[in-house]
Short mmCIF file of C-alpha atoms in Angstrom, two decimals:
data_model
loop_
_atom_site.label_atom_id
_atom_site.label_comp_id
_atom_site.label_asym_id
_atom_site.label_seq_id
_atom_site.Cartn_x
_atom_site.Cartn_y
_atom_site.Cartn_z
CA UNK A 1 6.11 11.85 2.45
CA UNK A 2 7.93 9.28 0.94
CA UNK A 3 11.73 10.43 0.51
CA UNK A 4 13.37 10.11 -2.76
CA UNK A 5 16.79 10.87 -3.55
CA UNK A 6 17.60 14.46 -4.67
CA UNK A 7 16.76 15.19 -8.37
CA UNK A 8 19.53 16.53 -10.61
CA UNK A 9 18.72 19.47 -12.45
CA UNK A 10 17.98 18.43 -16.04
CA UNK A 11 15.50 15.62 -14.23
CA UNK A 12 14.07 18.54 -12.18
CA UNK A 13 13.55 20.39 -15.50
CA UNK A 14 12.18 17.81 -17.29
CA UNK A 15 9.81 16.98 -14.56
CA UNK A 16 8.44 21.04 -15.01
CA UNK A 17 8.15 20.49 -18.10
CA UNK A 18 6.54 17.40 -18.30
CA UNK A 19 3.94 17.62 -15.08
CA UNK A 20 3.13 21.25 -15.36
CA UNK A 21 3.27 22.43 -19.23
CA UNK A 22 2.59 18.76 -21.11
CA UNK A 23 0.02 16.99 -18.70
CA UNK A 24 -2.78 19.05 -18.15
CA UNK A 25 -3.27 19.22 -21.95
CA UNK A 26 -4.99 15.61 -20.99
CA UNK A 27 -7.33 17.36 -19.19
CA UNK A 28 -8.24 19.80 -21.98
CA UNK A 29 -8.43 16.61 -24.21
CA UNK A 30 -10.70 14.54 -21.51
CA UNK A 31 -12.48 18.35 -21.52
CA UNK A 32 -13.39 18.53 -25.51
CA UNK A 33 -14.23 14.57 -25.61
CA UNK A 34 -16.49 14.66 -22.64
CA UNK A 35 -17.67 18.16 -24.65
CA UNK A 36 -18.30 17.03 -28.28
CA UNK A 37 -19.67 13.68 -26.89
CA UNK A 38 -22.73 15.10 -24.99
CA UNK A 39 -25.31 17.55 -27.16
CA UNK A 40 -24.98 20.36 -28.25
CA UNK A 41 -27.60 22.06 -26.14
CA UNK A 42 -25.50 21.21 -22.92
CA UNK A 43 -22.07 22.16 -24.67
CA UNK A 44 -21.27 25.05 -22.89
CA UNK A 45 -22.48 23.97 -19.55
CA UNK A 46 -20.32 20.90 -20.01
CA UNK A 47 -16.69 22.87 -21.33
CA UNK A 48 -17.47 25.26 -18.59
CA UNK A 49 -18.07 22.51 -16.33
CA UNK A 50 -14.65 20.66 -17.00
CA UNK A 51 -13.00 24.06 -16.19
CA UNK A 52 -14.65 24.64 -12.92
CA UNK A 53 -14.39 21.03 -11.76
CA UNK A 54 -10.51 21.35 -12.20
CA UNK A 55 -10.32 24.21 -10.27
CA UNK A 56 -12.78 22.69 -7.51
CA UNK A 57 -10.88 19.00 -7.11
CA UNK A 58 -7.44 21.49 -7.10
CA UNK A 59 -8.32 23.86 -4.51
CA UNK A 60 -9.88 21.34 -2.68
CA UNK A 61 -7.05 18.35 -2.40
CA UNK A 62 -5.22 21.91 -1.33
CA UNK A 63 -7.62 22.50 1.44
CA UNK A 64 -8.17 19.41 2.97
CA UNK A 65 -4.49 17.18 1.73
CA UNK A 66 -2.86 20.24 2.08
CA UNK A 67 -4.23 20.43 6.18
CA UNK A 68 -4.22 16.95 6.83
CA UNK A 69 -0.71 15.77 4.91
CA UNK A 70 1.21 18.40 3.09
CA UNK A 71 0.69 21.09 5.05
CA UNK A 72 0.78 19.55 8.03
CA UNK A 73 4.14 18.79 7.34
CA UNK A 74 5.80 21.74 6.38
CA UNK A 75 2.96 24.23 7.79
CA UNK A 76 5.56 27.07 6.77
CA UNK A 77 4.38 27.00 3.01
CA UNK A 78 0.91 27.72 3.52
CA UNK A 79 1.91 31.10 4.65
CA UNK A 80 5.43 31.91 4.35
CA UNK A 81 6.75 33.72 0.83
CA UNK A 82 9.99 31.27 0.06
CA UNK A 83 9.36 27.78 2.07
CA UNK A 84 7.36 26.71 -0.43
CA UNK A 85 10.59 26.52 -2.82
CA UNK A 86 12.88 25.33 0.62
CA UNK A 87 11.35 22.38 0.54
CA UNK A 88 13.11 19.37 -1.00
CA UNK A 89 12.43 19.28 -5.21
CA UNK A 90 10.81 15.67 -4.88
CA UNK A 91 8.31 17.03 -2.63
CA UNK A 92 7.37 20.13 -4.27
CA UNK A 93 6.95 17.58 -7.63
CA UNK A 94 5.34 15.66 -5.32
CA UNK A 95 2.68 18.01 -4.33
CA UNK A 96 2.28 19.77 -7.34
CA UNK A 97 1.41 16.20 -9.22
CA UNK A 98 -1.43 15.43 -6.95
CA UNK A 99 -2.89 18.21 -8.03
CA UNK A 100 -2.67 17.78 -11.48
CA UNK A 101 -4.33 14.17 -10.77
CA UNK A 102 -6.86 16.36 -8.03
CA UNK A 103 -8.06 18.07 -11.80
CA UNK A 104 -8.35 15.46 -13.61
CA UNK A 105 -10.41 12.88 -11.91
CA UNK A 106 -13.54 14.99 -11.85
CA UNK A 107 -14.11 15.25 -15.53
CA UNK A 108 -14.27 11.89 -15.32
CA UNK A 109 -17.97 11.72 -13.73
CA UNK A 110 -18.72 14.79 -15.13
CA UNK A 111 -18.67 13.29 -18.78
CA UNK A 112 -20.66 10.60 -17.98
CA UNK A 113 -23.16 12.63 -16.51
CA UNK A 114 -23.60 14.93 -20.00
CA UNK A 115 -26.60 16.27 -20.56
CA UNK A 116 -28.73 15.50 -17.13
CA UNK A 117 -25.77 15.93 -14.29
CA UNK A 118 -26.19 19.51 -12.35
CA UNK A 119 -22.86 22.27 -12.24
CA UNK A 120 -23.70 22.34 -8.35
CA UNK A 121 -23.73 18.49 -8.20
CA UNK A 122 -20.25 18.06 -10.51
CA UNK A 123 -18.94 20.70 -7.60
CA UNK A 124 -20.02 18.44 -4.66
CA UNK A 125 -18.79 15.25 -6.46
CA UNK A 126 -15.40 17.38 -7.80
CA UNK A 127 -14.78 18.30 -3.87
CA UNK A 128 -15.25 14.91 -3.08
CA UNK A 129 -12.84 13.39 -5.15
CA UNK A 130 -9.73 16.52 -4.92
CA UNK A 131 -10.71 16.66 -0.96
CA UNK A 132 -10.76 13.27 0.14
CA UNK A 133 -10.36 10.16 -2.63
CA UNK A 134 -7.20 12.00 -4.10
CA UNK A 135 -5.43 12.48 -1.28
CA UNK A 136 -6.12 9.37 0.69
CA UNK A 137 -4.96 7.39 -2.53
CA UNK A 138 -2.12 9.14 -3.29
CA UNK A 139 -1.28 8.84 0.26
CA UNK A 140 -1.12 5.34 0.30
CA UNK A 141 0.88 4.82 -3.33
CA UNK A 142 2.81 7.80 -4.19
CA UNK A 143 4.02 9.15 -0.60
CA UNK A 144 5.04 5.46 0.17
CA UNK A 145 1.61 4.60 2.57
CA UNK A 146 0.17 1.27 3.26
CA UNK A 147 -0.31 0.19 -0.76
CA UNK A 148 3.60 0.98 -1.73
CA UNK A 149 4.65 -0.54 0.61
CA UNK A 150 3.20 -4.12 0.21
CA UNK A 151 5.94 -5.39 -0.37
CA UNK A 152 7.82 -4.15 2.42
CA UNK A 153 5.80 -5.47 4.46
CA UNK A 154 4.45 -8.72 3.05
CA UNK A 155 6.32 -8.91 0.41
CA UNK A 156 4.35 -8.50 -2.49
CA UNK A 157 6.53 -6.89 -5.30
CA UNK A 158 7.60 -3.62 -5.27
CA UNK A 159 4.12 -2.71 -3.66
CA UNK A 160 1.38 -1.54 -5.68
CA UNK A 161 3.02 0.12 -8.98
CA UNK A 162 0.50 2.80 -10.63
CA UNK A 163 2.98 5.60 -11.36
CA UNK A 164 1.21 7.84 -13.22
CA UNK A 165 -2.22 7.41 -12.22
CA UNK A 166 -4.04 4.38 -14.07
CA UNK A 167 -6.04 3.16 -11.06
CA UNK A 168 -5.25 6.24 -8.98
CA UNK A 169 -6.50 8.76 -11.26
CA UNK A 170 -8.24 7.09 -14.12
CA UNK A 171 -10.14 4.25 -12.24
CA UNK A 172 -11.02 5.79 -9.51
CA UNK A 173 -12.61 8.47 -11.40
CA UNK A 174 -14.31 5.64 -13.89
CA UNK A 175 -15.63 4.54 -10.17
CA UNK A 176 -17.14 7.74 -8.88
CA UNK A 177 -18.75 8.11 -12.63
CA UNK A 178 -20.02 4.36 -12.45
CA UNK A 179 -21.65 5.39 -8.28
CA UNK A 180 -22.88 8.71 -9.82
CA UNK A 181 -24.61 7.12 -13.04
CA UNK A 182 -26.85 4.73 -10.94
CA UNK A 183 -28.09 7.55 -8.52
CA UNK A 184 -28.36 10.13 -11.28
CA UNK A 185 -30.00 7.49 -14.03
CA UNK A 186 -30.20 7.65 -17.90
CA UNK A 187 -31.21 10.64 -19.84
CA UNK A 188 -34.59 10.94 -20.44
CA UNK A 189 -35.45 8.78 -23.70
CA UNK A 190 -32.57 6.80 -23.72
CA UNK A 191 -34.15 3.74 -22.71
CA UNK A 192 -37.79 3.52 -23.65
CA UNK A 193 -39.75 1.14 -22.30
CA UNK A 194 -40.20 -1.17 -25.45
CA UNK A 195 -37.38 -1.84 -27.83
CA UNK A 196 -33.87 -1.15 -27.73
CA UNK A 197 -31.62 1.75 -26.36
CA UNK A 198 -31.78 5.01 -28.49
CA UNK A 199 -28.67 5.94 -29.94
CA UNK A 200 -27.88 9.62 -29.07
CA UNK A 201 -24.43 10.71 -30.61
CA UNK A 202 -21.94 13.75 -29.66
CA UNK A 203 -22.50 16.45 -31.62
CA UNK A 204 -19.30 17.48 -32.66
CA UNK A 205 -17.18 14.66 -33.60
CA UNK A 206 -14.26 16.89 -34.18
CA UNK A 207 -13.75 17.89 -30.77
CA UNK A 208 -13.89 14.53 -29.75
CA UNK A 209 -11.24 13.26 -32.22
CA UNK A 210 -9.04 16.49 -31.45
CA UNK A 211 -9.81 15.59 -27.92
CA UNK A 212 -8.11 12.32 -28.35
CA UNK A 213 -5.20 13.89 -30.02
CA UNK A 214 -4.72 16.34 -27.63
CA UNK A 215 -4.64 13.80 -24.94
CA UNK A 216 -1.54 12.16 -26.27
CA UNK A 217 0.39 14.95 -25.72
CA UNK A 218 -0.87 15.51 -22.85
CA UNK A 219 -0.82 11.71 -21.44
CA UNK A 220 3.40 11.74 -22.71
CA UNK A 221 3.77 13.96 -19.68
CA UNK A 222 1.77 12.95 -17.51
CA UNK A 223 4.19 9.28 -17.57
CA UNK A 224 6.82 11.11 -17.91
CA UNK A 225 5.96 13.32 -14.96
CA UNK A 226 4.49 10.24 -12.57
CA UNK A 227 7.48 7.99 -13.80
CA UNK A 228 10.35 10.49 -12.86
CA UNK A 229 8.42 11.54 -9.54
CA UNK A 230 6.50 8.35 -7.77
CA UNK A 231 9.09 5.91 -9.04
CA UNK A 232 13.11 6.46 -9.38
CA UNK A 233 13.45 6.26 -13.12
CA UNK A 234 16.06 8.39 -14.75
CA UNK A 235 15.98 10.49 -17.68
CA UNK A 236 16.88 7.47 -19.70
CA UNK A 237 13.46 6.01 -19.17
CA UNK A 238 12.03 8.78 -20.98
CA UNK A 239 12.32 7.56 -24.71
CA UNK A 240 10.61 4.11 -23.21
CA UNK A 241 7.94 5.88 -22.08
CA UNK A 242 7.16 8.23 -24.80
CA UNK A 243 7.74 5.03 -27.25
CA UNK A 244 5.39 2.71 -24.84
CA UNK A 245 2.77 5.62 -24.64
CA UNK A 246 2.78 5.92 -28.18
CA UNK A 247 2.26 2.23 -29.12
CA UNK A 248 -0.63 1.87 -26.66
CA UNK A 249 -2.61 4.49 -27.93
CA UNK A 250 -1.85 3.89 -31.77
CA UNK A 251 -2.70 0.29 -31.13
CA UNK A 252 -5.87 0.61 -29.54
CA UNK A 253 -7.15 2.60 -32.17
CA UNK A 254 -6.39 0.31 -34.72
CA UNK A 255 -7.85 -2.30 -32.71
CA UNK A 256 -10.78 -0.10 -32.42
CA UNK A 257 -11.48 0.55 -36.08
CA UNK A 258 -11.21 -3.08 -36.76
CA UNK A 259 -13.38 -4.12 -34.51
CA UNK A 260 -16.02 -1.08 -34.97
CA UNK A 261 -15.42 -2.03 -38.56
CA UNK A 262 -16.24 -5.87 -38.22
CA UNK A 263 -19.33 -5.06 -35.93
CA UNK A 264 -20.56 -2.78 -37.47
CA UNK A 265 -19.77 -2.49 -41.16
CA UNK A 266 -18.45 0.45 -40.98
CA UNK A 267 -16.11 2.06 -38.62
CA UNK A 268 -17.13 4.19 -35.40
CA UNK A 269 -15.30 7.39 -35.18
CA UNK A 270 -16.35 8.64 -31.39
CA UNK A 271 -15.60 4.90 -30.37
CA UNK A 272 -12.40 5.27 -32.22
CA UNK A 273 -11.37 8.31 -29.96
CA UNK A 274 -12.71 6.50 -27.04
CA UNK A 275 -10.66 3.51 -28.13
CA UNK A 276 -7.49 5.83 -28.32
CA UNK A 277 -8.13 7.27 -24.92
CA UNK A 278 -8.44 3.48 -23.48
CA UNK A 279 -5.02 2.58 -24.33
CA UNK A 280 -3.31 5.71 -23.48
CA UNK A 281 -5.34 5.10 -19.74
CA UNK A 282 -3.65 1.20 -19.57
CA UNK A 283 -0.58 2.72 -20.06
CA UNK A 284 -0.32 4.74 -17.03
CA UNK A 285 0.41 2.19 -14.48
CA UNK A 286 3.57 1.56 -15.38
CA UNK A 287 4.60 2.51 -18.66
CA UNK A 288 8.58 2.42 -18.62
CA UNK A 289 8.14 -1.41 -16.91
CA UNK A 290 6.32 -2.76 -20.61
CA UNK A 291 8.66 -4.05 -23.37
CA UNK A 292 6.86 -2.36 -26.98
CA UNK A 293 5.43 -5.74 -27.37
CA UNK A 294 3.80 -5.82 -24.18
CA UNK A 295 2.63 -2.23 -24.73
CA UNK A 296 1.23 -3.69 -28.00
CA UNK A 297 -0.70 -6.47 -26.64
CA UNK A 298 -2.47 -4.17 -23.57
CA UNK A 299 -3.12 -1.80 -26.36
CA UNK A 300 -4.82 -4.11 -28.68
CA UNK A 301 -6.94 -5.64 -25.67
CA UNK A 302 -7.84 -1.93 -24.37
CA UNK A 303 -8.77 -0.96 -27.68
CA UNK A 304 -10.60 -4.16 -28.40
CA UNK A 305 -12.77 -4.37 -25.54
CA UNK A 306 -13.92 -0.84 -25.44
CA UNK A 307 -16.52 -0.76 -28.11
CA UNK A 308 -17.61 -3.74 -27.51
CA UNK A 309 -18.08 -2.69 -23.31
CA UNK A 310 -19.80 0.51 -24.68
CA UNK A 311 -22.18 -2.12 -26.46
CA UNK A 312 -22.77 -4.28 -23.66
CA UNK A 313 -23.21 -0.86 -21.20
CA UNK A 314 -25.97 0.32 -23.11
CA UNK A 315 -27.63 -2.82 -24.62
CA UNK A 316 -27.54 -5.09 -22.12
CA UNK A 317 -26.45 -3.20 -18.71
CA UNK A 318 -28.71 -0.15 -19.19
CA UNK A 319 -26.29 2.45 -18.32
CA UNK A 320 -26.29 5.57 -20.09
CA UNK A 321 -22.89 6.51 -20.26
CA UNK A 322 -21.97 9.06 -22.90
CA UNK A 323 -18.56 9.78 -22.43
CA UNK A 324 -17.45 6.15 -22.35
CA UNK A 325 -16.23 6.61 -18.71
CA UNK A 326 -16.69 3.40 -17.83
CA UNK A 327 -15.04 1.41 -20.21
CA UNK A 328 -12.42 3.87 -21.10
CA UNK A 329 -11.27 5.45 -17.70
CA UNK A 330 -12.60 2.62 -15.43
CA UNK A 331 -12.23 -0.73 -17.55
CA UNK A 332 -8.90 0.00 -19.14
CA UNK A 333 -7.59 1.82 -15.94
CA UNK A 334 -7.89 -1.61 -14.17
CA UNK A 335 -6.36 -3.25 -16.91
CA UNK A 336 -3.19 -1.12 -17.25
CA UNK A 337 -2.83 -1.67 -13.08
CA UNK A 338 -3.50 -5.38 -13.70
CA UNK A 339 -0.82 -5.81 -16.34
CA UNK A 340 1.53 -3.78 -14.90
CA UNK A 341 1.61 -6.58 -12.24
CA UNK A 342 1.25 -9.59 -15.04
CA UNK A 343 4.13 -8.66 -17.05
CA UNK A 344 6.08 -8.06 -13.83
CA UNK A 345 9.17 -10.52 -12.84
CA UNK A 346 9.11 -10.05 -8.91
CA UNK A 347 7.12 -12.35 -7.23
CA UNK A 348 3.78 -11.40 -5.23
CA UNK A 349 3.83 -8.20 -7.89
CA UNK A 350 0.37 -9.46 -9.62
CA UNK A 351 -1.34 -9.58 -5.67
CA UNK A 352 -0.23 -6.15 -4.70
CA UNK A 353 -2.01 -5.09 -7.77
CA UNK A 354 -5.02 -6.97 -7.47
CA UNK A 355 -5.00 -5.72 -3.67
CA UNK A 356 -5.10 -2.03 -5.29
CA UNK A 357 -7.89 -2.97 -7.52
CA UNK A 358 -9.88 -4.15 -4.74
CA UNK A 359 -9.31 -1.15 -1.98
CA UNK A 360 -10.95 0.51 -5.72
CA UNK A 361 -13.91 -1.56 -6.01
CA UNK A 362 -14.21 -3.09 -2.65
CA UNK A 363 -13.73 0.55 -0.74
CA UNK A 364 -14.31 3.15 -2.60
CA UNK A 365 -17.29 2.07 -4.87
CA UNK A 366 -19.47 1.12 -2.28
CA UNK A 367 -18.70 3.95 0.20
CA UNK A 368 -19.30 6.80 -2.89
CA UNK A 369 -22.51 4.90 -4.02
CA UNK A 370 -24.01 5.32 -0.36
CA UNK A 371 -22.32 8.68 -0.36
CA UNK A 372 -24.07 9.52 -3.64
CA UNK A 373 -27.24 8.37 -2.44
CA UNK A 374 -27.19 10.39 0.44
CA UNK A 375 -26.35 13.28 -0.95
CA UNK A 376 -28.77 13.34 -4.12
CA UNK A 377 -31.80 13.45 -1.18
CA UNK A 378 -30.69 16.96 -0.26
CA UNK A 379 -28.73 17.99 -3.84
CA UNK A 380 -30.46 16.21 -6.59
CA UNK A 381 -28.07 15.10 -8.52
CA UNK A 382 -30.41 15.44 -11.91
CA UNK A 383 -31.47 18.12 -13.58
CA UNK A 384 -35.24 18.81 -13.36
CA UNK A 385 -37.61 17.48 -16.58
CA UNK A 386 -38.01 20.86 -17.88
CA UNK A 387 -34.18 21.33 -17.39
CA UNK A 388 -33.25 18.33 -19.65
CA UNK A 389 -35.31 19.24 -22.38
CA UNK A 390 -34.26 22.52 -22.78
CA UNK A 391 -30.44 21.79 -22.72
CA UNK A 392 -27.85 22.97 -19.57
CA UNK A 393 -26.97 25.60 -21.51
CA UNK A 394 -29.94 27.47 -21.50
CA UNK A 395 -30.92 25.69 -18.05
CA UNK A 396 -27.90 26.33 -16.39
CA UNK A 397 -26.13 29.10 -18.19
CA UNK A 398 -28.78 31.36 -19.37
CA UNK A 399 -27.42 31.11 -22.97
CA UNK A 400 -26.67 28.50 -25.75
CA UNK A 401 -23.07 27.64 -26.66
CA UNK A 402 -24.52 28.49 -30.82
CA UNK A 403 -26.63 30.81 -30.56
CA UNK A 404 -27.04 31.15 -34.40
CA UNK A 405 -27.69 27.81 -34.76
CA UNK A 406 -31.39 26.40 -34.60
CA UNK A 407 -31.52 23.67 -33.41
CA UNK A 408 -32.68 20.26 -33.21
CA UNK A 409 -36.04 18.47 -32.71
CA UNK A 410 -37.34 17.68 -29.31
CA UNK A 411 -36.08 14.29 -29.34
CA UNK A 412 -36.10 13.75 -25.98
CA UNK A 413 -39.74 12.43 -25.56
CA UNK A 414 -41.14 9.64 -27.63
CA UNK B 1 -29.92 -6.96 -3.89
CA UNK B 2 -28.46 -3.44 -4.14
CA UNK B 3 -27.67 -4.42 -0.40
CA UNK B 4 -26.62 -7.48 -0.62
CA UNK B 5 -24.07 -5.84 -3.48
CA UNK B 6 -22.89 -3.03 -1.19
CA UNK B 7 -22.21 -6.09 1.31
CA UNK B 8 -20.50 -8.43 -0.98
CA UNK B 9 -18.28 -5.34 -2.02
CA UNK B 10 -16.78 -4.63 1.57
CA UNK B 11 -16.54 -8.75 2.37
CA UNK B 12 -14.63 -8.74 -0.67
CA UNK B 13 -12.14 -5.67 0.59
CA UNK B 14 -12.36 -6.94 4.38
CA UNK B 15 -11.57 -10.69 3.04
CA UNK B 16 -8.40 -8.76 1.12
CA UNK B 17 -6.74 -7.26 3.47
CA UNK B 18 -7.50 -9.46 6.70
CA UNK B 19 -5.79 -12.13 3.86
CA UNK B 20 -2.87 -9.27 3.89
CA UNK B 21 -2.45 -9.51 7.68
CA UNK B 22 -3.84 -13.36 8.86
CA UNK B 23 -1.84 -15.48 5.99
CA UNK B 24 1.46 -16.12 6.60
CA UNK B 25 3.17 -17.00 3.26
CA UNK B 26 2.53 -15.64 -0.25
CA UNK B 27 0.46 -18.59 -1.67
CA UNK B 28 -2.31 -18.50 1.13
CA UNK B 29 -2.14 -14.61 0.70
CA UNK B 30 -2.75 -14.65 -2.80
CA UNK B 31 -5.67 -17.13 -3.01
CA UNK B 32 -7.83 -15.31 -0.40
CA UNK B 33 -6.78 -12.24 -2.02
CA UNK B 34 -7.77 -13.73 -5.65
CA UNK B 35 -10.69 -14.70 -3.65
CA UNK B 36 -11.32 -11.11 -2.33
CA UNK B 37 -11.57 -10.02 -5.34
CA UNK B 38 -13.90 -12.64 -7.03
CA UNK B 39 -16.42 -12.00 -3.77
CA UNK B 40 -16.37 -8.22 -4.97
CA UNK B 41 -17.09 -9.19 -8.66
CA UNK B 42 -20.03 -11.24 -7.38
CA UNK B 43 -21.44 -8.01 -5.32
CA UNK B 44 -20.68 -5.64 -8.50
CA UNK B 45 -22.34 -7.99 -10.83
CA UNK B 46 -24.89 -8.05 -8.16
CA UNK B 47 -25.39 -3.93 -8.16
CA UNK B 48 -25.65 -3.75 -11.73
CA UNK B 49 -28.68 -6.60 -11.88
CA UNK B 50 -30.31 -4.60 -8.92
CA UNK B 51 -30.04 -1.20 -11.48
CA UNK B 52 -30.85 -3.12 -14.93
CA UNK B 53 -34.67 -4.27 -12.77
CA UNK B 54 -34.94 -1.00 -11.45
CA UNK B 55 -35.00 0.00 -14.89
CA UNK B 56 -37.41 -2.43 -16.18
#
């Protein structure tokens, strides 16, 4: 593991605070968006499903990173009461952050696969990504591996710079959801043969919206958290950050509702929150390296794009994406890592991060797609016909998430 | 083409970082790299035309 210098103890504080009580609230907000998004037969299945997907991706990056990296090099704190806290504070941070990224990534697919993607499945793909993507990428960024130090070695920048997790967390996990859409396919009736996609909207539009909200808290620590641990910024970076954070999400909303408002005559609430959620995403890469009018200008072009992507997905791509994964986690994740290198004064900064953006597409996509593939012969991936008309909920769980409520039309076959 | 898009994808990540090791000054390092890059937009553009004719 990289070495950092020792943290003082306000920074050490703030880091707790920020990593362990702030940023997982932007996995209960990615939780009630990917939630309100899908239907509201699969509700349940899909809340329940963000819960245990966190815990799988956790316990396994502590499995498998834990035996292979961490573990490995302190094997006293796997089963000694004490050595865990021995160790230095950067490290503990250290380790503790990859796990918060380990439970976040998965929720990622899982959204996009609303409504057709199997709880056993999500737990193959969640153990996938928390056992082996998560650690392997933090290992080569945030413990100083072969991508930070790029420009150590051929002097590209300061290495690759995604601090708190835009292509490391975010992209990545748009990837896996963008491999696991074209094994799993759409849900059934969203593209009939003749004519044009069939719109299927989230049932609960408040959860998504709240969602969104709740991500902003959440998404303050979690650049607080990556800035103060996987770079050296001081506590003086912090009102950058939060300000930067802030301006990135508030801007691609507005840019949202313009554009919603121009295409569409009226504006788009879900694609709204989605646009929201894009710019907080950009702004993980390296949010205390943006000037506000920087964070601005990513903001506007996150929030821009990202109806008009979600457009293009379903109209002209043919992938059924409910959640928005791809544009929102995937899209704008690669943006924040790309202008994080753009707006960057060191020289070679813009090629270390196009070098992590390819090791994303060029790597990982094609090796989880085959993976995918292989693995929906022996675990289908989709739910069964019967399954999908019914809802996960009663499918999957035995029971609805409203029970008193009755219910909707089959619209599923047309 | 869902092949050929799975092979453009690693050409594009093999042409990035062989650029990373062969190249010996930044400029020739960042136009295969660029390059790189572009080869693995081909093969993703390349993947998602093999899924939209699967679909029809």
């Amino acid at each position: 593991m990289m070495q950092l210098p020792t943290a003082s103890a306000e920074s050490t504080f703030v880091m707790t605070i920020a990593a362990f009580l702030v940023a997982p609230l932007a996995l209960a907000g990615i939780a009630l968006v990917n939630t309100g998004l899908g239907r509201s037969r699969s509700a349940a299945q899909s809340f329940l499903g963000s819960l245990l997907l966190s815990a799988v991706g956790i316990l396994s990056c502590v499995l498998t990173s834990g035996l292979w990296h961490h573990f490995g090099q302190y094997p006293a704190i796997a089963y000694t009461a004490g050595a865990f806290s021995a160790l230095p504070t950067h490290d503990q941070l250290a380790m503790a952050f990859t796990l918060i990224a380990a439970g976040i990534a998965p929720l990622i697919p899982w959204g996009a696969g609303a409504d057709r993607l199997r709880l056993s499945s999500g737990i193959v793909i969640a153990a996938l990504i928390g056992g082996v993507g998560i650690p392997l990428l933090t290992g080569a960024t945030w413990d100083g591996g072969w991508l930070a130090q790029l420009g150590t070695h051929f002097g590209l920048g300061d290495g690759l710079i995604d601090y708190a997790g835009s292509g490391i967390i975010q992209a990545f996990g748009g990837i896996t959801a963008l491999a696991m859409l074209w094994v799993t396919g759409s849900r059934k009736g969203k593209f009939p043969k003749p004519g044009l996609a069939t719109a299927i909207p989230g049932h609960q539009v408040i959860y998504v919206l709240f969602g969104a909200f709740l991500s902003l808290v959440g998404w303050l620590g979690l650049n607080a958290a990556g800035a103060l641990i996987n770079s050296q910024a001081s506590l003086y970076a912090m009102p950058v950050i939060a300000l930067n954070t802030v301006l990135m999400a508030v801007t691609a909303l507005v840019a949202t509702f313009i554009a919603t408002r121009v295409r569409f005559g009226k504006p788009d609430a879900s694609l709204c929150a989605n646009g929201w959620l894009a710019g907080l995403v950009a702004s993980s890469a390296g949010t205390q390296l943006f000037t506000p009018v920087q964070a601005i200008l990513i903001g506007a072009i996150a929030g821009f794009v990202t109806p008009l992507l979600v457009e293009v997905l379903e109209l002209a791509l043919s992938i059924d994406d409910p959640s928005g994964a791809i544009p929102v986690h995937l899209v704008s994740g690669l943006l924040g890592l790309f202008c994080a290198g753009l707006f960057s004064a060191k020289p070679g900064q813009l090629i270390a991060q196009l070098v992590g953006m390819s090791v994303l597409l060029g790597l990982f996509l094609p090796v989880l797609y085959l993976l995918f593939l292989g693995i929906n012969r022996i675990l289908p991936f989709r739910v069964d016909a019967d399954g999908e008309r019914l809802g996960m909920d009663m499918h999957e769980l035995g029971g609805s998430a409203y029970p008193e409520f009755v219910i909707h039309r089959d619209d599923t076959y047309r | 083409m869902r092949i050929a898009g799975i092979f453009l994808l690693l050409a594009g990540f093999a042409l990035t970082v062989a650029a990373l090791h062969l190249m010996p000054d930044l400029t020739r390092r960042a136009i295969f790299i660029v390059c790189g890059v572009g080869v693995e937009c081909i093969g993703l553009g390349l993947l998602v035309r093999a899924h939209m004719e699967m679909r029809a």
